[in-house]
Amino acid sequence: MTSASFFAIFALIGIINGAPSSSGSGNVLYEVPIPRGQTKQDYFKSVADYWTPERMASAVPMHPILTTKEVTPFVNVDENRGVERILTEGVEAPNARAENDPSAAGRIFFSMNKLNYVCSGSCTTANNRASIITAGHCVFNNTGKIWAENLVYVPNYHQTAAPHGKFVARKMATKQLWKDKGDYNHDVAVVTVNANDEGTLLQDKAGSFGIVLDAAKAGATNCYGFPMNIGSGEYMSNCIGNTRAASILFLSSFKGIQIQCGMGGGASGGPWLRNYNSATKIGHQCSLTSFGHSFAPGYVNGPAFTHDNIGSLHAETQNA
């Protein structure tokens, strides 16, 4: 990865100025509005059709620069970890053992200011069988205070192909601390998606990863994503290694984890997995790709999953 890639926080988001609701759990919930004159099904089809192979191939990540001159509003978090616990187990995809990559990982495409962008994400086990996890900055731009538009998830994307179909967002949720403060300890989001054009729910088609909360910060981890600096993001990449507690000069309030990894912009939101099974292609997600920093070159950083960030989001959205 070039040094310029690490100057960037992997990046940004959408444009619908909706009317989100906030809950007592610190979550912000947003229902994607259906344009006047369209039915829900017409709208979902129009978004899926919008993402032609040409538009998917030309979508780009955005790279806001994080420097020591900026005031980064982290909120102090309690460093006393709870007891590690498995929140959910993964679900094996129907054809998992015949595939090379985990089909529960995929690419997220969205629009902002009439431009097209891309992130990574993952299907997570949920009661609605239709939930994906990604970075908060992939659904909400806390500078412009705008939500993603035309958001679609493509599991196991490969060279503009959507082997399991396209899944259009109908609801999005992130943390109040991400929305209001840009706090990267809470750079997480859950997106609820519609069924694909065959009427199949995401989890039934692509399988899903489980979630582990309060995992040890040091541990063997598999990271997946679609970075633009490797094959232009046209196929899935991974980093396999050991995470450690994040240590970044001038960012002592960030209590996440980091891993040595060369994935650049476009990998934002991609899953970090513990206990990954190479046969079933499932594991327990403990974090996601959030940002890189010039003071920690060669590493990417992610929020440590706890009840306060992804746990409460999952609980409030999994039946939506």
Tab-separated table of C-alpha atoms in Angstrom:
chain	number	residue	atom	x	y	z
A	1	MET	CA	0.000	0.000	0.000
A	2	THR	CA	1.280	3.490	-0.769
A	3	SER	CA	1.828	5.924	2.075
A	4	ALA	CA	-0.874	8.107	0.549
A	5	SER	CA	-3.374	5.329	1.068
A	6	PHE	CA	-2.674	5.341	4.777
A	7	PHE	CA	-3.069	9.103	5.069
A	8	ALA	CA	-6.700	8.435	4.340
A	9	ILE	CA	-9.536	7.221	6.390
A	10	PHE	CA	-11.397	4.798	4.154
A	11	ALA	CA	-14.404	6.564	3.365
A	12	LEU	CA	-17.630	8.215	2.832
A	13	ILE	CA	-21.249	8.176	1.969
A	14	GLY	CA	-24.622	9.320	0.801
A	15	ILE	CA	-27.057	12.093	0.135
A	16	ILE	CA	-30.690	11.620	1.140
A	17	ASN	CA	-31.618	14.109	3.860
A	18	GLY	CA	-34.127	11.880	5.596
A	19	ALA	CA	-35.756	12.129	9.003
A	20	PRO	CA	-33.889	9.640	11.166
A	21	SER	CA	-35.104	8.639	14.601
A	22	SER	CA	-32.899	8.264	17.655
A	23	SER	CA	-33.354	5.666	20.355
A	24	GLY	CA	-32.403	5.583	24.009
A	25	SER	CA	-29.659	3.112	23.146
A	26	GLY	CA	-27.704	5.747	21.234
A	27	ASN	CA	-28.700	4.371	17.833
A	28	VAL	CA	-29.886	6.438	14.875
A	29	LEU	CA	-32.414	4.664	12.651
A	30	TYR	CA	-33.208	5.749	9.107
A	31	GLU	CA	-35.807	4.375	6.728
A	32	VAL	CA	-34.947	4.903	3.067
A	33	PRO	CA	-37.703	7.090	1.550
A	34	ILE	CA	-39.607	5.817	-1.462
A	35	PRO	CA	-39.875	8.505	-4.175
A	36	ARG	CA	-43.349	9.836	-4.778
A	37	GLY	CA	-45.097	7.974	-7.569
A	38	GLN	CA	-43.129	4.750	-7.069
A	39	THR	CA	-44.107	1.602	-5.233
A	40	LYS	CA	-41.539	-0.004	-2.963
A	41	GLN	CA	-40.911	-2.753	-5.482
A	42	ASP	CA	-40.539	-0.217	-8.317
A	43	TYR	CA	-38.006	1.662	-6.226
A	44	PHE	CA	-35.985	-1.419	-5.291
A	45	LYS	CA	-35.864	-2.483	-8.936
A	46	SER	CA	-34.790	0.991	-10.071
A	47	VAL	CA	-31.864	1.002	-7.626
A	48	ALA	CA	-30.759	-2.501	-8.628
A	49	ASP	CA	-31.002	-1.528	-12.301
A	50	TYR	CA	-29.055	1.683	-11.665
A	51	TRP	CA	-25.977	-0.340	-10.743
A	52	THR	CA	-24.932	-1.543	-14.155
A	53	PRO	CA	-21.562	-3.299	-14.538
A	54	GLU	CA	-20.165	-0.037	-15.913
A	55	ARG	CA	-21.292	1.999	-12.894
A	56	MET	CA	-20.023	-0.614	-10.459
A	57	ALA	CA	-16.635	-0.688	-12.178
A	58	SER	CA	-16.323	3.102	-12.129
A	59	ALA	CA	-17.414	3.664	-8.507
A	60	VAL	CA	-14.648	5.066	-6.315
A	61	PRO	CA	-13.969	5.374	-2.588
A	62	MET	CA	-13.462	8.821	-1.061
A	63	HIS	CA	-10.496	9.581	1.191
A	64	PRO	CA	-10.841	12.235	3.904
A	65	ILE	CA	-7.397	12.991	5.311
A	66	LEU	CA	-6.706	12.490	9.026
A	67	THR	CA	-3.806	14.632	10.258
A	68	THR	CA	-2.532	15.772	13.642
A	69	LYS	CA	-3.767	19.287	12.861
A	70	GLU	CA	-7.358	18.119	12.942
A	71	VAL	CA	-9.370	17.880	16.124
A	72	THR	CA	-10.719	14.345	16.137
A	73	PRO	CA	-13.664	14.231	18.582
A	74	PHE	CA	-13.247	10.830	20.186
A	75	VAL	CA	-15.354	10.168	23.244
A	76	ASN	CA	-13.541	8.464	26.092
A	77	VAL	CA	-14.638	4.855	26.386
A	78	ASP	CA	-14.444	2.468	29.304
A	79	GLU	CA	-11.333	0.343	28.858
A	80	ASN	CA	-12.656	-2.348	31.190
A	81	ARG	CA	-13.645	-5.004	28.699
A	82	GLY	CA	-16.606	-7.195	29.426
A	83	VAL	CA	-16.401	-10.952	29.210
A	84	GLU	CA	-15.935	-12.144	25.631
A	85	ARG	CA	-19.181	-13.577	24.345
A	86	ILE	CA	-20.549	-14.883	21.091
A	87	LEU	CA	-23.573	-12.777	20.172
A	88	THR	CA	-24.542	-14.812	17.091
A	89	GLU	CA	-23.205	-17.780	15.167
A	90	GLY	CA	-22.527	-17.775	11.437
A	91	VAL	CA	-24.727	-19.514	8.878
A	92	GLU	CA	-23.069	-21.518	6.123
A	93	ALA	CA	-24.034	-20.539	2.577
A	94	PRO	CA	-25.602	-23.262	0.391
A	95	ASN	CA	-22.514	-23.543	-1.848
A	96	ALA	CA	-19.865	-22.400	0.636
A	97	ARG	CA	-17.626	-25.453	0.349
A	98	ALA	CA	-17.392	-25.088	-3.423
A	99	GLU	CA	-16.381	-21.420	-3.325
A	100	ASN	CA	-12.935	-19.907	-2.825
A	101	ASP	CA	-14.046	-16.830	-0.877
A	102	PRO	CA	-16.671	-16.259	1.830
A	103	SER	CA	-19.875	-15.294	0.045
A	104	ALA	CA	-21.066	-13.455	3.166
A	105	ALA	CA	-18.511	-10.718	2.379
A	106	GLY	CA	-19.325	-8.291	-0.397
A	107	ARG	CA	-19.241	-4.842	-1.910
A	108	ILE	CA	-21.494	-1.892	-1.106
A	109	PHE	CA	-22.259	0.687	-3.794
A	110	PHE	CA	-23.886	4.046	-3.074
A	111	SER	CA	-24.271	7.577	-4.431
A	112	MET	CA	-23.471	11.013	-3.043
A	113	ASN	CA	-23.951	14.322	-4.823
A	114	LYS	CA	-24.662	12.417	-8.053
A	115	LEU	CA	-21.323	10.584	-7.825
A	116	ASN	CA	-20.905	6.860	-7.231
A	117	TYR	CA	-18.855	5.359	-4.422
A	118	VAL	CA	-17.952	1.982	-2.997
A	119	CYS	CA	-17.258	0.301	0.355
A	120	SER	CA	-17.106	-3.268	1.635
A	121	GLY	CA	-19.432	-5.055	4.045
A	122	SER	CA	-20.718	-8.382	5.297
A	123	CYS	CA	-23.924	-10.278	5.897
A	124	THR	CA	-24.502	-10.853	9.613
A	125	THR	CA	-26.740	-13.452	11.228
A	126	ALA	CA	-30.051	-11.796	12.147
A	127	ASN	CA	-33.679	-12.751	12.665
A	128	ASN	CA	-34.677	-10.862	9.515
A	129	ARG	CA	-32.051	-12.778	7.475
A	130	ALA	CA	-31.423	-9.458	5.699
A	131	SER	CA	-28.794	-7.500	7.669
A	132	ILE	CA	-25.351	-6.311	6.650
A	133	ILE	CA	-22.626	-4.720	8.749
A	134	THR	CA	-20.395	-1.974	7.393
A	135	ALA	CA	-18.609	1.150	8.581
A	136	GLY	CA	-20.679	4.091	9.781
A	137	HIS	CA	-18.885	6.335	7.297
A	138	CYS	CA	-20.221	4.134	4.477
A	139	VAL	CA	-23.824	5.087	5.244
A	140	PHE	CA	-23.647	8.533	6.868
A	141	ASN	CA	-21.431	11.536	6.125
A	142	ASN	CA	-21.201	13.298	9.476
A	143	THR	CA	-19.667	16.393	7.871
A	144	GLY	CA	-22.467	17.020	5.399
A	145	LYS	CA	-25.044	15.276	7.639
A	146	ILE	CA	-26.364	13.192	4.757
A	147	TRP	CA	-27.269	9.541	4.301
A	148	ALA	CA	-26.291	7.193	1.518
A	149	GLU	CA	-28.459	7.062	-1.598
A	150	ASN	CA	-28.957	4.208	-4.083
A	151	LEU	CA	-27.273	1.826	-1.651
A	152	VAL	CA	-26.994	-1.762	-2.844
A	153	TYR	CA	-25.090	-4.742	-1.464
A	154	VAL	CA	-23.472	-7.316	-3.751
A	155	PRO	CA	-22.267	-10.399	-1.843
A	156	ASN	CA	-19.210	-12.177	-3.237
A	157	TYR	CA	-18.806	-9.534	-5.945
A	158	HIS	CA	-16.283	-10.511	-8.624
A	159	GLN	CA	-15.304	-8.415	-11.643
A	160	THR	CA	-18.671	-6.602	-11.932
A	161	ALA	CA	-20.558	-9.890	-11.517
A	162	ALA	CA	-23.249	-10.284	-8.855
A	163	PRO	CA	-23.396	-14.091	-8.477
A	164	HIS	CA	-25.963	-13.958	-5.658
A	165	GLY	CA	-27.875	-10.921	-6.888
A	166	LYS	CA	-28.161	-7.323	-5.699
A	167	PHE	CA	-29.752	-6.428	-2.375
A	168	VAL	CA	-31.127	-2.894	-2.076
A	169	ALA	CA	-31.119	-1.020	1.244
A	170	ARG	CA	-34.478	-0.280	2.848
A	171	LYS	CA	-33.249	0.788	6.298
A	172	MET	CA	-29.945	2.037	7.719
A	173	ALA	CA	-28.720	2.533	11.262
A	174	THR	CA	-25.585	3.921	12.863
A	175	LYS	CA	-24.496	5.213	16.252
A	176	GLN	CA	-25.362	8.670	17.538
A	177	LEU	CA	-21.701	9.134	18.466
A	178	TRP	CA	-20.704	8.520	14.858
A	179	LYS	CA	-23.446	10.758	13.458
A	180	ASP	CA	-22.834	13.686	15.809
A	181	LYS	CA	-19.174	13.367	16.801
A	182	GLY	CA	-17.423	11.370	14.087
A	183	ASP	CA	-16.166	9.037	16.820
A	184	TYR	CA	-14.312	6.136	15.197
A	185	ASN	CA	-14.897	3.948	18.246
A	186	HIS	CA	-18.463	3.918	16.918
A	187	ASP	CA	-17.785	3.842	13.172
A	188	VAL	CA	-20.290	1.027	12.633
A	189	ALA	CA	-23.563	0.616	10.769
A	190	VAL	CA	-26.227	-1.974	10.067
A	191	VAL	CA	-28.143	-1.906	6.784
A	192	THR	CA	-31.365	-3.856	6.279
A	193	VAL	CA	-31.789	-4.955	2.669
A	194	ASN	CA	-34.645	-6.103	0.483
A	195	ALA	CA	-34.701	-9.560	-1.107
A	196	ASN	CA	-32.949	-9.955	-4.465
A	197	ASP	CA	-34.829	-10.099	-7.767
A	198	GLU	CA	-35.521	-13.802	-7.199
A	199	GLY	CA	-37.257	-12.995	-3.925
A	200	THR	CA	-34.503	-14.664	-1.869
A	201	LEU	CA	-33.336	-13.133	1.406
A	202	LEU	CA	-29.648	-12.276	1.703
A	203	GLN	CA	-28.752	-14.691	4.496
A	204	ASP	CA	-30.456	-17.588	2.711
A	205	LYS	CA	-28.414	-16.885	-0.412
A	206	ALA	CA	-24.990	-15.837	0.884
A	207	GLY	CA	-24.813	-17.218	4.407
A	208	SER	CA	-23.699	-14.968	7.252
A	209	PHE	CA	-20.974	-14.315	9.789
A	210	GLY	CA	-21.583	-14.417	13.525
A	211	ILE	CA	-20.642	-11.629	15.932
A	212	VAL	CA	-18.309	-11.746	18.932
A	213	LEU	CA	-18.363	-8.937	21.506
A	214	ASP	CA	-15.516	-7.890	23.808
A	215	ALA	CA	-13.034	-10.191	22.104
A	216	ALA	CA	-9.404	-10.027	23.163
A	217	LYS	CA	-7.660	-7.273	21.225
A	218	ALA	CA	-4.828	-9.629	20.323
A	219	GLY	CA	-5.852	-12.606	18.247
A	220	ALA	CA	-5.588	-14.425	14.924
A	221	THR	CA	-7.857	-12.609	12.480
A	222	ASN	CA	-8.949	-12.834	8.842
A	223	CYS	CA	-9.880	-9.526	7.201
A	224	TYR	CA	-11.772	-9.284	3.899
A	225	GLY	CA	-12.528	-6.409	1.567
A	226	PHE	CA	-12.406	-4.984	-1.938
A	227	PRO	CA	-9.574	-2.409	-1.902
A	228	MET	CA	-9.069	-0.255	-4.962
A	229	ASN	CA	-5.280	-0.576	-4.701
A	230	ILE	CA	-5.478	-4.333	-5.392
A	231	GLY	CA	-7.020	-5.277	-8.728
A	232	SER	CA	-9.051	-2.055	-8.733
A	233	GLY	CA	-11.356	-3.665	-6.174
A	234	GLU	CA	-12.712	-6.095	-8.743
A	235	TYR	CA	-12.103	-9.161	-6.597
A	236	MET	CA	-12.006	-9.984	-2.903
A	237	SER	CA	-8.741	-9.487	-1.023
A	238	ASN	CA	-7.752	-10.553	2.470
A	239	CYS	CA	-5.232	-9.980	5.231
A	240	ILE	CA	-4.486	-12.780	7.668
A	241	GLY	CA	-2.541	-12.061	10.835
A	242	ASN	CA	-2.736	-11.072	14.483
A	243	THR	CA	-4.505	-7.958	15.676
A	244	ARG	CA	-3.277	-5.779	18.506
A	245	ALA	CA	-4.642	-2.885	20.516
A	246	ALA	CA	-4.494	0.226	18.354
A	247	SER	CA	-1.574	2.498	19.162
A	248	ILE	CA	-1.589	5.741	17.186
A	249	LEU	CA	0.272	8.892	18.213
A	250	PHE	CA	-2.165	11.670	19.221
A	251	LEU	CA	-5.145	9.286	19.027
A	252	SER	CA	-5.074	7.818	22.521
A	253	SER	CA	-8.873	8.017	22.794
A	254	PHE	CA	-9.307	5.479	20.013
A	255	LYS	CA	-9.686	2.144	21.804
A	256	GLY	CA	-10.013	-0.103	18.767
A	257	ILE	CA	-7.703	-2.675	17.224
A	258	GLN	CA	-5.309	-2.718	14.293
A	259	ILE	CA	-3.749	-5.252	11.969
A	260	GLN	CA	-0.854	-5.125	9.535
A	261	CYS	CA	-2.567	-5.006	6.161
A	262	GLY	CA	-2.097	-3.540	2.694
A	263	MET	CA	-5.756	-3.037	1.813
A	264	GLY	CA	-6.522	0.562	0.869
A	265	GLY	CA	-9.607	2.635	0.085
A	266	GLY	CA	-12.642	0.578	-0.880
A	267	ALA	CA	-11.983	-1.947	1.903
A	268	SER	CA	-13.870	0.237	4.403
A	269	GLY	CA	-16.527	-1.734	6.234
A	270	GLY	CA	-15.060	-5.132	5.361
A	271	PRO	CA	-15.278	-7.804	8.087
A	272	TRP	CA	-12.570	-8.847	10.553
A	273	LEU	CA	-13.159	-12.445	11.626
A	274	ARG	CA	-12.028	-14.603	14.509
A	275	ASN	CA	-12.292	-18.409	14.410
A	276	TYR	CA	-12.619	-18.387	10.620
A	277	ASN	CA	-13.375	-21.822	9.148
A	278	SER	CA	-11.917	-22.131	5.649
A	279	ALA	CA	-14.277	-24.998	4.792
A	280	THR	CA	-17.596	-23.466	5.852
A	281	LYS	CA	-16.393	-19.876	5.116
A	282	ILE	CA	-17.863	-18.538	8.347
A	283	GLY	CA	-16.428	-16.999	11.506
A	284	HIS	CA	-17.172	-14.503	14.275
A	285	GLN	CA	-16.860	-10.849	13.313
A	286	CYS	CA	-14.956	-8.809	15.919
A	287	SER	CA	-14.375	-5.577	13.970
A	288	LEU	CA	-14.323	-3.985	10.515
A	289	THR	CA	-12.004	-1.844	8.428
A	290	SER	CA	-12.460	1.757	9.519
A	291	PHE	CA	-9.384	3.896	8.807
A	292	GLY	CA	-5.662	4.141	8.227
A	293	HIS	CA	-3.328	6.815	9.580
A	294	SER	CA	0.027	8.251	8.572
A	295	PHE	CA	1.350	7.688	12.112
A	296	ALA	CA	0.622	3.948	11.882
A	297	PRO	CA	1.805	3.118	8.349
A	298	GLY	CA	1.220	-0.420	7.181
A	299	TYR	CA	-1.742	-0.923	9.509
A	300	VAL	CA	-5.502	-0.569	9.233
A	301	ASN	CA	-7.707	0.132	12.236
A	302	GLY	CA	-11.163	-0.909	13.320
A	303	PRO	CA	-13.524	-0.390	16.263
A	304	ALA	CA	-13.511	-3.208	18.811
A	305	PHE	CA	-17.009	-4.712	18.742
A	306	THR	CA	-18.859	-4.249	22.043
A	307	HIS	CA	-22.466	-4.010	23.143
A	308	ASP	CA	-22.170	-0.218	23.046
A	309	ASN	CA	-21.473	-0.114	19.313
A	310	ILE	CA	-22.454	-3.082	17.144
A	311	GLY	CA	-24.202	-5.093	19.866
A	312	SER	CA	-26.938	-2.549	20.506
A	313	LEU	CA	-27.306	-1.802	16.782
A	314	HIS	CA	-27.767	-5.490	16.008
A	315	ALA	CA	-30.332	-5.908	18.789
A	316	GLU	CA	-32.420	-2.966	17.596
A	317	THR	CA	-32.321	-3.757	13.873
A	318	GLN	CA	-32.334	-7.542	13.517
A	319	ASN	CA	-36.132	-7.780	13.432
A	320	ALA	CA	-36.632	-4.825	11.094
